[in-house]
Amino acid sequence: MKKRAYILCFFTLLVASVSFSQSTKREKIEALRVAFITQKLNLNTDESQKFWPVYNEYQDKVRAARREFKKQPETFTTDKEAQEYLDAELLLKQQELSLHKEYYEKFKKIIPIQKVASLRQAEEGFKKELLKQLQGKSNE
Amino acid sequence: MRKQALIYMPKYGLLWLLLVAFSSFAQTDSIKKIKTPKHYFTPTIFTDYYANPSINLDDGLRKSTNNPTVRNKLKNYQYNQFVGGFYFPIATKDFHHADGSISNLHLLGTGNYMMGMPNFSGITNHTLLKASVGLRSIYNTGKKLIWFLDITPFMSTDLSANCYTSYRWAGAFLVDYMVSPYFSFRVGVMRSFMYGNRYHLPYVGLRFGRLDKTYLSIQFPRNITISVPAGKYLRLSAYIKPMGGVFNMANNDGLYTKNNDKTILYGRYELITGLRVDATFNQHISIFASAGFTGIRSVSLYSTSENQDNQFVLNNFYNQQVPRGAFINAGFTIRIGRAKSIYNNYSIYETFNLNTTIDTGDNNTNTGDGNIPNQTKTSKPVNNLKIKDVQDLIEAQDMY
C-alpha cells in the first residue's frame, strides 16, 4: 500500500514537472526582463516598491491582449475570417495604445517622467535582446 | 412577465439604469475585455511527512514524568505524521490609490488533513486525525503594512478506536510592517495547540534580508530560520521550530481510570532543529527534504472530563519529557493555474511569506516560498528560445 502511494507520488511529480517545463522557460524570460529593466531604470527602494506592482499589472494586461489576438487563425478561407482578423488586429492596437496611455499616467505618479521615458527604451532594448537570441537560433 | 417587469420598473428603475449604463460602458471600453489572472495566490495543495525513530521514554533522563504508572504502561515511543492541505483564493480585490500604489485584499479558503501516529510499544497503536477547514484574510496596503487574520476550526478524533470527536479552533491576527525589502517586523496574537496545549500567545517576528535572497527570520513562537538561495531553483535553510498539537485519543488502554472517560487528549510538543533543502522547479511545483534533531520534547495526556469547562491551558494527568532524537521531514507543494505577475513586488513577497509562516492547519508545517523567485545574478540566455515563447512579449512589427 505504502509502495503504491510512493509510486503515485513519484509519477505525479514527474508528470507535473514535464507538463510545466514550458512555464520554467517563461519564468526565465521574465526574470531576465526584470533584471534588464531594473538596471536601466535605476529605481530607488520607494520607487521600486510602487513601480513593480503597477508594471506587473500593465504587463498582465498587455500580455492578455496579445494572447487573445494570437487565438486568431493565421490563414483565412473566407472574407469573413479575414475581416475578423483585421478587426482583431485593430482591437489589439487600440488596446495597446489605451494601456500605454493609461499606465504611463500611472507611472508618472510613481517615478520621474525621465524614468518613464527610459522605461520604453528599456522595454525596446529587452525585445531586441530576445529577437537577437531568436535570430541567432534561426541562423544556426 | 412583461407586466411584472413594468410594475417593478419604478421601484428598481435607478438600479436598472445603472446596470444598463454599466454594461454599455463595458462594451465600448475595449480595455475591460482584457482578461488577466484574478488572483495573486494560486490554488495550492501540499503534503508533509514527518517521522522520528522509536526511543525508550526514560533514556538519559533523570526525572522524566509526573506519573510513573502511566509511563510504565507506555514503554517505547515513536511518532509519525502525515499532513495534506490546501489553500485557494476565494476573492482578490485590487485597490488603486491616488499616489499610484496598489493595495490588495485576499480572501483564502484553507483546508488541512493531518494524521498523527504516536506508537507506544506498551499500548495499542493509535491513528489520530485532525481535519480543518478555515478562512484567512490578508490586506496588503501596497506600502508598508499588511494585515493578516486566520481562523481555523478543526475536528479531532481517533481513527483506530471508538472515540468522541471534538471541535476546537486555532487562529492568528497579525500586523506586518515592511520597513524595506530588507527588514520587516510582525506583531500579533495567536491561539495555537502546537505546544501540546491550548495557548494564547503573543506573536513577534523580525526578518533581516530580502525574501528572494539570503535572510534571517525570527518569528516567535513559530520559527527561527536562516535561508540561503543556492542558484535559481534551490534554497537551503537552517531552522528551529516547535511542532505539536492536541488530539483526541481513545482511552481503550485504560490510561486514565477516573470518571469513566472513553476519550482522553494526547498532547505532543517538540522543538526541532534541522536543515532543509527546497527545490522549486518552476512556479507550479516544489519539493523539500529536511532532517535534524528534536531537542526539548514532551508528551502529555489530558483528561477530557477534568478539562471540560477549562477554556485555557489544559491540566494534564501525565506529562513525560522525551529523550532527544532524530527526525526526517519531506513534502511537496503544487500550485495550480496562473496568477497575477509578482516580479519584484516585495509587498506581495511579504504577503506570500506571511501566508506560509502561519500554516493552514496549526501544525507549524512549512510549504516553503516557492512562489517567490530567487534573485540570482544571471545573464545567461534562455536555451531553445522559440517564437511561441515570446509571442505575447513582442509586437508583430518587431519581427520585421
Coordinates of C-alpha atoms in Angstrom, one line a residue, chain B residues 53-355:
Chain B
P53 CA 12.6 6.7 15.4
S54 CA 11.5 4.6 18.4
I55 CA 13.0 5.6 21.7
N56 CA 12.8 4.5 25.3
L57 CA 10.9 7.2 27.2
D58 CA 13.4 7.3 30.1
D59 CA 16.7 7.1 28.2
G60 CA 19.2 9.6 29.5
L61 CA 16.6 11.4 31.6
R62 CA 16.8 11.7 35.4
K63 CA 13.3 12.9 36.1
S64 CA 11.1 12.3 33.2
T65 CA 7.5 12.0 34.3
N66 CA 4.9 13.1 36.8
N67 CA 3.0 9.7 36.5
P68 CA 5.3 6.6 36.6
T69 CA 2.2 4.3 36.5
V70 CA 1.2 5.5 33.0
R71 CA 4.8 5.7 31.9
N72 CA 5.3 2.0 32.7
K73 CA 2.3 1.2 30.6
L74 CA 3.5 3.2 27.6
K75 CA 7.2 1.9 27.3
N76 CA 8.9 2.9 24.0
Y77 CA 7.7 5.9 21.9
Q78 CA 7.8 6.6 18.2
Y79 CA 5.9 9.3 16.2
N80 CA 4.9 9.7 12.5
Q81 CA 2.7 12.2 11.0
F82 CA 1.3 13.0 7.6
V83 CA -0.2 16.3 6.6
G84 CA -2.1 17.1 3.4
G85 CA -3.5 20.5 3.0
F86 CA -4.6 23.2 0.6
Y87 CA -5.5 26.8 0.2
F88 CA -7.2 28.6 -2.6
P89 CA -8.2 32.2 -3.4
I90 CA -11.9 32.9 -2.9
A91 CA -11.6 36.5 -3.8
T92 CA -9.0 39.1 -4.5
K93 CA -9.6 42.8 -4.9
D94 CA -7.1 45.4 -6.0
F95 CA -7.5 49.0 -5.0
H96 CA -5.7 51.7 -6.9
H97 CA -4.8 54.8 -4.9
A98 CA -4.2 58.4 -5.9
D99 CA -0.4 58.1 -5.3
G100 CA -0.2 55.3 -7.9
S101 CA 0.2 52.5 -5.4
I102 CA -2.0 49.3 -5.5
S103 CA -3.3 47.7 -2.3
N104 CA -5.0 44.3 -2.4
L105 CA -7.3 42.2 -0.3
H106 CA -7.1 38.5 -0.4
L107 CA -9.6 36.0 1.0
L108 CA -8.4 32.5 1.1
G109 CA -10.1 29.2 1.9
T110 CA -7.9 26.7 3.7
G111 CA -8.1 23.0 4.5
N112 CA -5.9 20.5 6.3
Y113 CA -5.9 16.8 7.0
M114 CA -3.4 15.6 9.5
M115 CA -2.8 12.1 10.7
G116 CA -0.7 11.7 13.8
M117 CA 0.5 8.2 14.7
P118 CA 2.0 8.0 18.2
N119 CA 3.2 4.5 18.7
F120 CA 3.8 3.5 22.3
S121 CA 5.1 -0.1 22.4
G122 CA 3.1 -0.9 25.6
I123 CA -0.3 0.0 24.3
T124 CA -2.3 -0.4 21.1
N125 CA -1.4 1.8 18.1
H126 CA -3.4 4.9 17.5
T127 CA -4.0 6.9 14.4
L128 CA -5.2 10.4 15.4
L129 CA -7.0 12.6 12.9
K130 CA -7.2 16.3 12.9
A131 CA -9.0 17.9 10.0
S132 CA -9.7 21.6 9.5
V133 CA -11.5 23.9 7.1
G134 CA -10.7 27.6 7.6
L135 CA -10.6 31.1 6.2
R136 CA -7.9 33.7 6.1
S137 CA -7.9 37.2 5.0
I138 CA -4.9 39.3 4.1
Y139 CA -4.9 43.0 3.3
N140 CA -1.7 44.3 1.7
T141 CA -1.7 48.1 1.8
G142 CA 0.9 48.1 -1.0
K143 CA 3.1 50.3 1.0
K144 CA 4.4 49.1 4.4
L145 CA 1.6 47.4 6.2
I146 CA 0.0 44.0 5.8
W147 CA -2.9 42.8 8.0
F148 CA -3.5 39.1 8.5
L149 CA -6.3 37.2 10.0
D150 CA -6.7 33.4 10.1
I151 CA -9.4 31.3 11.7
T152 CA -9.0 27.6 11.6
P153 CA -11.8 25.5 13.2
F154 CA -10.8 21.8 13.3
M155 CA -12.1 18.4 14.4
S156 CA -10.1 15.8 16.2
T157 CA -10.7 12.1 16.6
D158 CA -9.1 8.7 16.9
L159 CA -9.5 6.6 13.7
S160 CA -8.2 3.4 15.3
A161 CA -10.7 3.1 18.2
N162 CA -14.1 4.3 19.4
C163 CA -13.6 7.9 20.4
Y164 CA -15.5 11.1 20.7
T165 CA -14.9 13.8 18.0
S166 CA -14.1 17.2 19.4
Y167 CA -14.2 20.6 17.7
R168 CA -11.6 23.3 18.5
W169 CA -10.2 26.3 16.8
A170 CA -6.9 27.9 16.2
G171 CA -6.2 31.4 14.8
A172 CA -3.9 34.3 14.3
F173 CA -4.2 38.0 13.9
L174 CA -1.0 39.8 12.8
V175 CA 0.2 43.1 11.6
D176 CA 3.2 43.1 9.4
Y177 CA 5.3 46.2 8.8
M178 CA 7.8 46.0 6.0
V179 CA 10.2 48.9 6.6
S180 CA 12.0 48.0 3.4
P181 CA 12.5 44.8 1.4
Y182 CA 15.5 44.1 3.7
F183 CA 13.7 44.4 7.0
S184 CA 10.2 43.7 8.3
F185 CA 8.6 43.1 11.7
R186 CA 5.4 41.5 12.8
V187 CA 3.3 41.7 15.9
G188 CA 0.0 40.0 16.8
V189 CA -1.7 37.3 18.8
M190 CA -2.3 33.7 18.1
R191 CA -4.3 30.8 19.5
S192 CA -2.5 27.6 19.0
F193 CA -2.1 24.0 20.1
M194 CA 1.3 23.4 18.6
Y195 CA 3.0 23.5 22.0
G196 CA 1.0 20.4 23.0
N197 CA -1.6 22.5 24.9
R198 CA -4.0 25.3 24.3
Y199 CA -2.1 28.6 24.4
H200 CA -2.9 32.2 23.6
L201 CA 0.4 33.6 22.6
P202 CA 1.8 37.0 21.5
Y203 CA 3.5 37.0 18.1
V204 CA 6.6 38.9 17.5
G205 CA 8.5 38.5 14.2
L206 CA 11.6 40.1 12.7
R207 CA 13.2 39.5 9.3
F208 CA 16.5 40.7 8.1
G209 CA 17.5 40.4 4.5
R210 CA 15.4 40.1 1.3
L211 CA 13.0 37.2 0.9
D212 CA 14.4 36.5 -2.6
K213 CA 18.0 36.5 -1.3
T214 CA 19.6 35.4 2.0
Y215 CA 17.6 36.2 5.1
L216 CA 17.3 35.6 8.8
S217 CA 13.8 35.3 10.1
I218 CA 12.9 35.2 13.8
Q219 CA 9.2 34.5 14.2
F220 CA 8.3 33.8 17.8
P221 CA 6.6 31.5 18.6
R222 CA 6.8 29.8 15.2
N223 CA 10.3 29.5 13.9
I224 CA 13.8 30.9 13.6
T225 CA 15.2 30.4 10.1
I226 CA 18.2 31.3 8.1
S227 CA 17.5 30.8 4.4
V228 CA 20.0 31.0 1.6
P229 CA 19.3 30.7 -2.2
A230 CA 21.6 28.2 -4.0
G231 CA 21.1 29.1 -7.6
K232 CA 17.8 29.7 -9.3
Y233 CA 16.0 26.6 -8.1
L234 CA 17.3 25.6 -4.7
R235 CA 17.1 27.2 -1.3
L236 CA 18.9 25.9 1.8
S237 CA 17.7 26.6 5.3
A238 CA 18.6 26.0 8.9
Y239 CA 15.8 26.4 11.4
I240 CA 14.5 25.8 14.9
K241 CA 10.8 25.5 15.3
P242 CA 8.2 23.9 17.7
M243 CA 5.9 21.2 16.4
G244 CA 3.0 19.6 18.1
G245 CA -0.7 19.5 18.8
V246 CA -3.5 18.3 20.9
F247 CA -5.5 15.3 19.6
N248 CA -8.5 13.2 20.8
M249 CA -7.3 9.7 21.6
A250 CA -9.4 6.7 22.6
N251 CA -8.9 5.6 26.2
N252 CA -9.2 1.9 25.2
D253 CA -5.9 1.1 27.0
G254 CA -7.2 2.4 30.3
L255 CA -4.6 5.2 30.7
Y256 CA -7.0 7.4 32.6
T257 CA -9.0 5.5 35.2
K258 CA -11.2 8.2 36.7
N259 CA -14.7 9.4 35.6
N260 CA -15.1 6.5 33.1
D261 CA -13.5 8.7 30.3
K262 CA -13.7 7.0 26.9
T263 CA -11.7 9.7 25.3
I264 CA -8.5 11.4 26.5
L265 CA -6.4 14.1 24.9
Y266 CA -2.9 13.4 23.6
G267 CA -0.6 16.4 23.5
R268 CA 2.7 16.4 21.8
Y269 CA 5.4 19.1 21.7
E270 CA 8.9 19.0 20.1
L271 CA 11.4 21.7 19.5
I272 CA 13.2 20.7 16.3
T273 CA 16.4 21.9 14.8
G274 CA 17.0 21.0 11.2
L275 CA 18.5 21.6 7.8
R276 CA 16.2 21.8 4.9
V277 CA 16.6 22.0 1.1
D278 CA 13.7 23.3 -1.1
A279 CA 13.8 22.7 -4.8
T280 CA 11.4 24.8 -6.9
F281 CA 11.3 23.5 -10.4
N282 CA 9.0 26.2 -11.6
Q283 CA 6.2 28.4 -10.2
H284 CA 3.9 25.3 -10.1
I285 CA 5.9 22.7 -8.2
S286 CA 8.4 22.5 -5.4
I287 CA 9.6 19.8 -3.1
F288 CA 11.6 19.8 0.1
A289 CA 13.5 17.4 2.3
S290 CA 14.7 18.1 5.8
A291 CA 16.4 16.3 8.7
G292 CA 17.7 17.2 12.1
F293 CA 17.3 16.6 15.8
T294 CA 14.5 17.1 18.2
G295 CA 15.7 18.8 21.4
I296 CA 13.1 19.7 24.1
R297 CA 10.4 17.2 23.7
S298 CA 7.4 16.1 25.7
V299 CA 4.2 14.0 25.6
S300 CA 1.2 14.9 27.7
L301 CA -2.1 13.2 28.4
Y302 CA -5.2 15.2 29.5
S303 CA -8.5 14.1 30.9
T304 CA -11.5 15.3 28.9
S305 CA -13.8 15.3 31.8
E306 CA -11.4 17.2 34.1
N307 CA -10.9 19.8 31.4
Q308 CA -14.5 20.0 30.2
D309 CA -15.1 23.6 31.4
N310 CA -11.5 24.7 31.0
Q311 CA -11.2 27.3 28.2
F312 CA -7.5 28.0 28.6
V313 CA -4.4 25.9 29.4
L314 CA -5.3 22.2 29.8
N315 CA -4.4 20.3 33.0
N316 CA -2.6 17.0 32.4
F317 CA -2.7 13.8 34.3
Y318 CA 0.5 12.6 32.7
N319 CA 3.5 14.6 31.4
Q320 CA 6.6 12.9 30.0
Q321 CA 9.9 14.5 29.0
V322 CA 11.0 12.6 25.9
P323 CA 14.8 12.0 25.2
R324 CA 16.4 13.7 22.2
G325 CA 16.2 12.1 18.9
A326 CA 16.5 12.5 15.1
F327 CA 13.8 13.3 12.6
I328 CA 13.1 13.4 8.9
N329 CA 10.6 15.6 7.1
A330 CA 9.7 15.8 3.5
G331 CA 6.9 17.0 1.3
F332 CA 5.8 18.7 -1.9
T333 CA 3.7 21.6 -3.0
I334 CA 1.8 22.0 -6.2
R335 CA 0.4 25.4 -7.3
I336 CA -2.3 25.2 -9.9
G337 CA -3.1 27.7 -12.6
R338 CA -1.8 31.2 -13.5
A339 CA -1.6 34.1 -11.1
K340 CA -1.0 37.8 -11.5
S341 CA 2.6 38.8 -12.1
I342 CA 4.5 39.4 -8.9
Y343 CA 8.1 40.1 -10.1
N344 CA 10.0 42.4 -7.7
N345 CA 6.8 43.2 -5.9
Y346 CA 8.2 42.9 -2.3
S347 CA 4.9 43.6 -0.5
I348 CA 3.4 40.6 -2.3
Y349 CA 6.5 38.6 -1.4
E350 CA 6.0 39.6 2.2
T351 CA 2.3 38.6 1.9
F352 CA 3.3 35.2 0.5
N353 CA 5.8 34.7 3.3
L354 CA 3.2 35.6 5.9
N355 CA 0.8 33.1 4.4

